[in-house]
PDB file of C-alpha atoms in Angstrom:
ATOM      1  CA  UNK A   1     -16.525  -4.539 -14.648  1.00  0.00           C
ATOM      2  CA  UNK A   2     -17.031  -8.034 -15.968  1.00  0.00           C
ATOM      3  CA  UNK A   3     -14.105  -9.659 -18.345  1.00  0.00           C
ATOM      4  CA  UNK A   4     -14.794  -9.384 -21.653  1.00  0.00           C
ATOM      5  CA  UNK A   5     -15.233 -12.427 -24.215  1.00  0.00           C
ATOM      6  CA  UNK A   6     -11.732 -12.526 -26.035  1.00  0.00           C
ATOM      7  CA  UNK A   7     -13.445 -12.292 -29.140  1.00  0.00           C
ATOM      8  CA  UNK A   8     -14.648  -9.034 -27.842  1.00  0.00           C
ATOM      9  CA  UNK A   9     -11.711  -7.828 -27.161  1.00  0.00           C
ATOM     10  CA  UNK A  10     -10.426  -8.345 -30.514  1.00  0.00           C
ATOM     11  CA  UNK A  11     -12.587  -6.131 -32.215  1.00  0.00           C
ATOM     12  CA  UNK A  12     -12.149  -3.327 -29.872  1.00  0.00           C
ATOM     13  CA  UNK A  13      -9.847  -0.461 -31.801  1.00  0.00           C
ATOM     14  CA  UNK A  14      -6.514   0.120 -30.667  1.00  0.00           C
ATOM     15  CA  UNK A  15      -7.285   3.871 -30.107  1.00  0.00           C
ATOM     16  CA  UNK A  16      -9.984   3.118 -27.640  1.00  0.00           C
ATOM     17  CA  UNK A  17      -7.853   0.720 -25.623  1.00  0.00           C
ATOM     18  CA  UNK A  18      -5.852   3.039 -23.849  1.00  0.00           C
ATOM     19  CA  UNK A  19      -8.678   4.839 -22.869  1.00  0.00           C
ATOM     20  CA  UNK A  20     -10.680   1.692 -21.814  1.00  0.00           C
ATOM     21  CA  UNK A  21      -8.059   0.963 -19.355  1.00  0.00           C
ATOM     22  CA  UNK A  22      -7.541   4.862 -17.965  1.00  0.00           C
ATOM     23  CA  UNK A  23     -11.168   4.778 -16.955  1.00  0.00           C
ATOM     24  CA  UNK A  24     -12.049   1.193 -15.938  1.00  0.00           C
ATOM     25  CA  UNK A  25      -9.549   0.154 -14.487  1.00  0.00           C
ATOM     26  CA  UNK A  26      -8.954  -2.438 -16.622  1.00  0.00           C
ATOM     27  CA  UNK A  27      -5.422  -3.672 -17.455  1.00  0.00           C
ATOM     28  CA  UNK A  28      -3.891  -2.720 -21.057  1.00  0.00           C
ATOM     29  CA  UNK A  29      -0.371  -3.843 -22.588  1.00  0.00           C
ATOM     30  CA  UNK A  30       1.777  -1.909 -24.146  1.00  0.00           C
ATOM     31  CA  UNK A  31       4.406  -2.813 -26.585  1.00  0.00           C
ATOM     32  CA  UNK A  32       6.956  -0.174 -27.360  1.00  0.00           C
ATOM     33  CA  UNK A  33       9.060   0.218 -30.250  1.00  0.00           C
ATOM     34  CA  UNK A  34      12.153   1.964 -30.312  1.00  0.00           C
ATOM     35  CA  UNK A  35      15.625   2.501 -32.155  1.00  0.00           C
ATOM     36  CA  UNK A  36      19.217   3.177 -30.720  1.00  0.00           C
ATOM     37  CA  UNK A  37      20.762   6.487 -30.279  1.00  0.00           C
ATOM     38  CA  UNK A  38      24.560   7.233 -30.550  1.00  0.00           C
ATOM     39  CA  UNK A  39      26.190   4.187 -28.863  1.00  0.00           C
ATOM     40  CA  UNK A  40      23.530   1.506 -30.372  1.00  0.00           C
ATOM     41  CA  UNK A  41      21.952   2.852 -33.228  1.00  0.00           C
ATOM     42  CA  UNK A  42      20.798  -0.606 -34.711  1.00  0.00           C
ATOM     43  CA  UNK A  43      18.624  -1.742 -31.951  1.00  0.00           C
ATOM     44  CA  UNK A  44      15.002  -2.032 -33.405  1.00  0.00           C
ATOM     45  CA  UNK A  45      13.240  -4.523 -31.291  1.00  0.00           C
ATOM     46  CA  UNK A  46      10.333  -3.723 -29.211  1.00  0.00           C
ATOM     47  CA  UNK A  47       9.758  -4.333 -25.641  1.00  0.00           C
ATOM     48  CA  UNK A  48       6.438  -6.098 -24.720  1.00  0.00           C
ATOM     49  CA  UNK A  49       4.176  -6.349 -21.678  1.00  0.00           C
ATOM     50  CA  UNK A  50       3.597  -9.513 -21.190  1.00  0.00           C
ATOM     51  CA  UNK A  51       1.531  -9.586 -17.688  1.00  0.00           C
ATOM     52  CA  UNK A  52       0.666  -7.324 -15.451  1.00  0.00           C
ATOM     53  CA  UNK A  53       4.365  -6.998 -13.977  1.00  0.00           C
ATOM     54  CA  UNK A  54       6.787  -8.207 -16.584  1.00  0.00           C
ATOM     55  CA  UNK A  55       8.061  -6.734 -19.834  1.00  0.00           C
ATOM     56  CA  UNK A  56      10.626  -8.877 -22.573  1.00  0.00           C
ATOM     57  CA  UNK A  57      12.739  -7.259 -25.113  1.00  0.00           C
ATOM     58  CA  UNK A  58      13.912  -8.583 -28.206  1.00  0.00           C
ATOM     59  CA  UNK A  59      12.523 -11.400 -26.899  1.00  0.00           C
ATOM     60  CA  UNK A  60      15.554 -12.117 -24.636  1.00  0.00           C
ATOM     61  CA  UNK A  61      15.729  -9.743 -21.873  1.00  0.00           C
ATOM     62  CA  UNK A  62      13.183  -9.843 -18.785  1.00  0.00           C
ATOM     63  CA  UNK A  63      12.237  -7.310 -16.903  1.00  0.00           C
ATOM     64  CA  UNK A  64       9.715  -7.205 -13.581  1.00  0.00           C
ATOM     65  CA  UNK A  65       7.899  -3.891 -13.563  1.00  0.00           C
ATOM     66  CA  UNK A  66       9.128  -1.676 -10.190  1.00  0.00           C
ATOM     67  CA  UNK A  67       6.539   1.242 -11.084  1.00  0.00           C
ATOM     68  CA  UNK A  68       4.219   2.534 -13.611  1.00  0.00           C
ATOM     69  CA  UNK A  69       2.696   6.037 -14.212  1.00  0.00           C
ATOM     70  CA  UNK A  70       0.939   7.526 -16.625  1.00  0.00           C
ATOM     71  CA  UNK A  71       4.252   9.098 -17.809  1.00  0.00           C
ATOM     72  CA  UNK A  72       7.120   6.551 -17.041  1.00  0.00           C
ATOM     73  CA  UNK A  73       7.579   2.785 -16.610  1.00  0.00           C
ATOM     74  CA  UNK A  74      10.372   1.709 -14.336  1.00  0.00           C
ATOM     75  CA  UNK A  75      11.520  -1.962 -15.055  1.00  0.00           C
ATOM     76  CA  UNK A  76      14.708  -3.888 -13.755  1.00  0.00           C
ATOM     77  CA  UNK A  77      16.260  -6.754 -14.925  1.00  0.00           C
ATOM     78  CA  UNK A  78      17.822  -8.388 -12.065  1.00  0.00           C
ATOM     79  CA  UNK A  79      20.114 -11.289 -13.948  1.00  0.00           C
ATOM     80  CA  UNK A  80      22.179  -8.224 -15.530  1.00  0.00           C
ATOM     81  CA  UNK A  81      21.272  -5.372 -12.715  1.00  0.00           C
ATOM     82  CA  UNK A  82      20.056  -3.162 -15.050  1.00  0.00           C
ATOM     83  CA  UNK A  83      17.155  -0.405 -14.610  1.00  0.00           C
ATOM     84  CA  UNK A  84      14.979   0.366 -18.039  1.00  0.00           C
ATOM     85  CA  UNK A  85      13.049   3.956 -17.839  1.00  0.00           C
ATOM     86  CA  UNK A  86      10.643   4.032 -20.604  1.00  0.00           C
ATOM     87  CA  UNK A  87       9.729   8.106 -20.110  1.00  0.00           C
ATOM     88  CA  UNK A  88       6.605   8.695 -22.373  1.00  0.00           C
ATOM     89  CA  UNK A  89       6.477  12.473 -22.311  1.00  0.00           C
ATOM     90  CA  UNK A  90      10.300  12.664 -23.993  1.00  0.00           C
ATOM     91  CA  UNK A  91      10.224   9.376 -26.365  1.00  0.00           C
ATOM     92  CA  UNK A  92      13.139   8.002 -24.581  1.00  0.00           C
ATOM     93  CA  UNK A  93      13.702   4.400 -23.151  1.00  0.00           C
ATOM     94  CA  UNK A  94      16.795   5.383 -20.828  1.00  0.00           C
ATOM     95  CA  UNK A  95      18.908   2.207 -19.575  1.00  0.00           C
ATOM     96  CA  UNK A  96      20.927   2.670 -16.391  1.00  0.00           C
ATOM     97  CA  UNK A  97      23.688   0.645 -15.747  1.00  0.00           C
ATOM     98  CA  UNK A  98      24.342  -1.338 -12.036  1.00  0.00           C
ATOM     99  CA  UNK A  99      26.233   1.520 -10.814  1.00  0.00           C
ATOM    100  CA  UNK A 100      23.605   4.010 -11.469  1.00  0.00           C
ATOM    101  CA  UNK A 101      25.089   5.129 -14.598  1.00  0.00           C
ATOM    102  CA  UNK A 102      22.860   6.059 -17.264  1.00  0.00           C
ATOM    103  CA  UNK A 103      24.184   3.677 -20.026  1.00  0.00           C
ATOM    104  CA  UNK A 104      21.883   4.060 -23.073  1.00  0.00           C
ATOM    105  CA  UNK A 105      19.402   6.030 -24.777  1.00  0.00           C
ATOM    106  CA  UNK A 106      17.112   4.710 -26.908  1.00  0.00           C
ATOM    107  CA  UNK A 107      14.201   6.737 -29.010  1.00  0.00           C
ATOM    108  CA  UNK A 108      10.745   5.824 -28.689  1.00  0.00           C
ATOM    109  CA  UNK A 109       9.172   5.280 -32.331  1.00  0.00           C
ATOM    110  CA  UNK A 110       5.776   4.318 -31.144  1.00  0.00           C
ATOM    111  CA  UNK A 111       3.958   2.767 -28.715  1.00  0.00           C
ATOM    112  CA  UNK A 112       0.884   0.784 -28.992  1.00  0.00           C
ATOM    113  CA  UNK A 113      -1.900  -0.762 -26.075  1.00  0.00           C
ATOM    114  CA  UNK A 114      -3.934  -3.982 -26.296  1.00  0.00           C
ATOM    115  CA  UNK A 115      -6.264  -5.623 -23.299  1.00  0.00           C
ATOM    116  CA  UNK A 116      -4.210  -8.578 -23.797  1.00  0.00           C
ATOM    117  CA  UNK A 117      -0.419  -8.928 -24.053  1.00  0.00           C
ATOM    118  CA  UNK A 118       0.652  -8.669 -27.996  1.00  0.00           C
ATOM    119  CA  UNK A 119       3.629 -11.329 -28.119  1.00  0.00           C
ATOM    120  CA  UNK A 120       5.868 -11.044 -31.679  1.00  0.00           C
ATOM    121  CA  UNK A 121       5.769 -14.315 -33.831  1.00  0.00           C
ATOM    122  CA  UNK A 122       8.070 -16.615 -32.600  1.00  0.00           C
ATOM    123  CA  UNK A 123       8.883 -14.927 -29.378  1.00  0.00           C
ATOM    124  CA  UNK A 124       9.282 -17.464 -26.453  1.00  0.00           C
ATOM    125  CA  UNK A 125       7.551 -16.028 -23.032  1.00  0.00           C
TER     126      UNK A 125
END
């Protein structure tokens, strides 16, 4: 399939993204919001796709992309050692520590696809 103008690709609705990529093959983004449960209940920012193998959150942390489903990303960030699970099906973004440990649970508030990665004013990539 031939790229699309980026002015196309603007005025193609969010809804139909997702889709666009399942059956093209065409790359999408995603940028997934989330809030902390129980041990870090004030963490609001979302995580971004950025290419086609790294993700930033809060626009600090940088993660390369070890697998992606339908149902789950699986992301590590290898300055801290840390494995990010963002499970679809359950809402959850589930943060193992470097021994294995799961470490953190955050709750998926929504999660949103473009054809081209959506970076947050002021974010640095």
């Amino acid at each position: 399939m031939p790229a699309l103008p980026s002015r196309a690709i603007e005025h193609i609705p969010g809804h139909a993204v997702q889709h666009i990529g399942e059956h093209t093959g065409m790359e999408t983004y995603a940028t997934v919001d989330f809030v902390g449960r129980d041990t870090n209940p004030n963490a609001v920012p979302p995580i971004v796709e950025v290419d086609e193998n790294s993700w930033i959150e809060a626009n600090f942390w940088h993660f390369e992309e070890v697998s992606e489903t339908r149902d789950q990303v699986v992301l590590f960030d290898d300055s801290r050692d840390v494995t990010m699970v963002i499970n679809y099906p359950t809402d959850e973004i589930l943060i193992y520590a470097p021994n294995g440990e799961l470490a953190l649970i955050y709750d998926i508030t929504g999660v949103s696809y473009s054809l081209t990665p959506v970076i947050p004013d002021g974010w640095v990539v």
